[in-house]
CSV table of C-alpha atoms in Angstrom, one decimal:
chain,number,residue,atom,x,y,z
B,1,MET,CA,0.0,0.0,0.0
B,2,GLU,CA,1.1,3.5,-0.6
B,3,THR,CA,1.5,6.2,2.1
B,4,PHE,CA,0.2,9.7,1.7
B,5,TYR,CA,0.7,12.8,3.9
B,6,TYR,CA,-2.0,15.4,4.6
B,7,GLU,CA,-2.6,18.6,6.5
B,8,VAL,CA,-6.0,19.5,7.9
B,9,VAL,CA,-6.9,22.8,6.1
B,10,SER,CA,-10.3,23.3,7.6
B,11,ILE,CA,-13.0,21.5,9.6
B,12,ASP,CA,-16.6,21.9,8.6
B,13,GLY,CA,-19.0,20.1,10.9
B,14,ASP,CA,-18.7,16.3,10.3
B,15,TYR,CA,-16.1,16.8,7.5
B,16,ALA,CA,-12.5,17.9,7.2
B,17,ASN,CA,-10.7,19.3,4.2
B,18,LEU,CA,-7.3,17.7,3.7
B,19,LYS,CA,-4.4,18.9,1.5
B,20,ARG,CA,-1.6,16.6,0.3
B,21,THR,CA,1.8,17.6,1.6
B,22,ASP,CA,3.9,14.9,0.0
B,23,ILE,CA,3.3,16.3,-3.5
B,24,GLU,CA,2.6,19.7,-5.0
B,25,SER,CA,-1.2,19.9,-5.2
B,26,ASP,CA,-3.9,22.6,-4.7
B,27,GLU,CA,-6.7,20.0,-4.5
B,28,LEU,CA,-8.5,19.4,-1.3
B,29,LYS,CA,-9.9,16.0,-0.2
B,30,LEU,CA,-13.1,16.0,1.8
B,31,VAL,CA,-13.1,13.3,4.5
B,32,ALA,CA,-15.6,12.4,7.1
B,33,ARG,CA,-14.3,13.2,10.6
B,34,ALA,CA,-15.4,9.7,11.7
B,35,LEU,CA,-12.5,8.3,9.7
B,36,LEU,CA,-10.0,10.7,11.3
B,37,PRO,CA,-8.4,10.7,14.7
B,38,PRO,CA,-10.7,12.6,17.1
B,39,GLU,CA,-8.1,15.0,18.3
B,40,ILE,CA,-7.5,16.6,14.9
B,41,GLN,CA,-7.5,20.4,14.5
B,42,GLU,CA,-6.8,22.8,11.7
B,43,GLY,CA,-3.1,22.5,10.9
B,44,SER,CA,-2.8,18.9,12.1
B,45,ARG,CA,-0.6,16.6,10.0
B,46,LEU,CA,-1.8,13.1,9.1
B,47,LYS,CA,-0.4,10.0,7.5
B,48,TYR,CA,-2.7,7.8,5.5
B,49,GLU,CA,-1.6,4.2,5.2
B,50,TRP,CA,-3.4,0.9,5.1
B,51,LEU,CA,-6.8,2.5,4.8
B,52,SER,CA,-6.5,4.6,8.0
B,53,TYR,CA,-5.3,8.0,9.1
B,54,GLN,CA,-2.8,8.6,11.9
B,55,MET,CA,-1.6,11.9,13.6
B,56,ILE,CA,2.1,12.6,13.0
């Protein structure tokens, strides 16, 4: 499996907008907060690997 790195750009209710940080991209990925660690905040950095997100 591949590994991707993200930063939480914004939180909007039950969803968070994530931006890839391991590549140059302006696209945001909308992810349900239920799939993310509960302690995330704007600016948190995440690693996505093996179908789960972890704080780094």
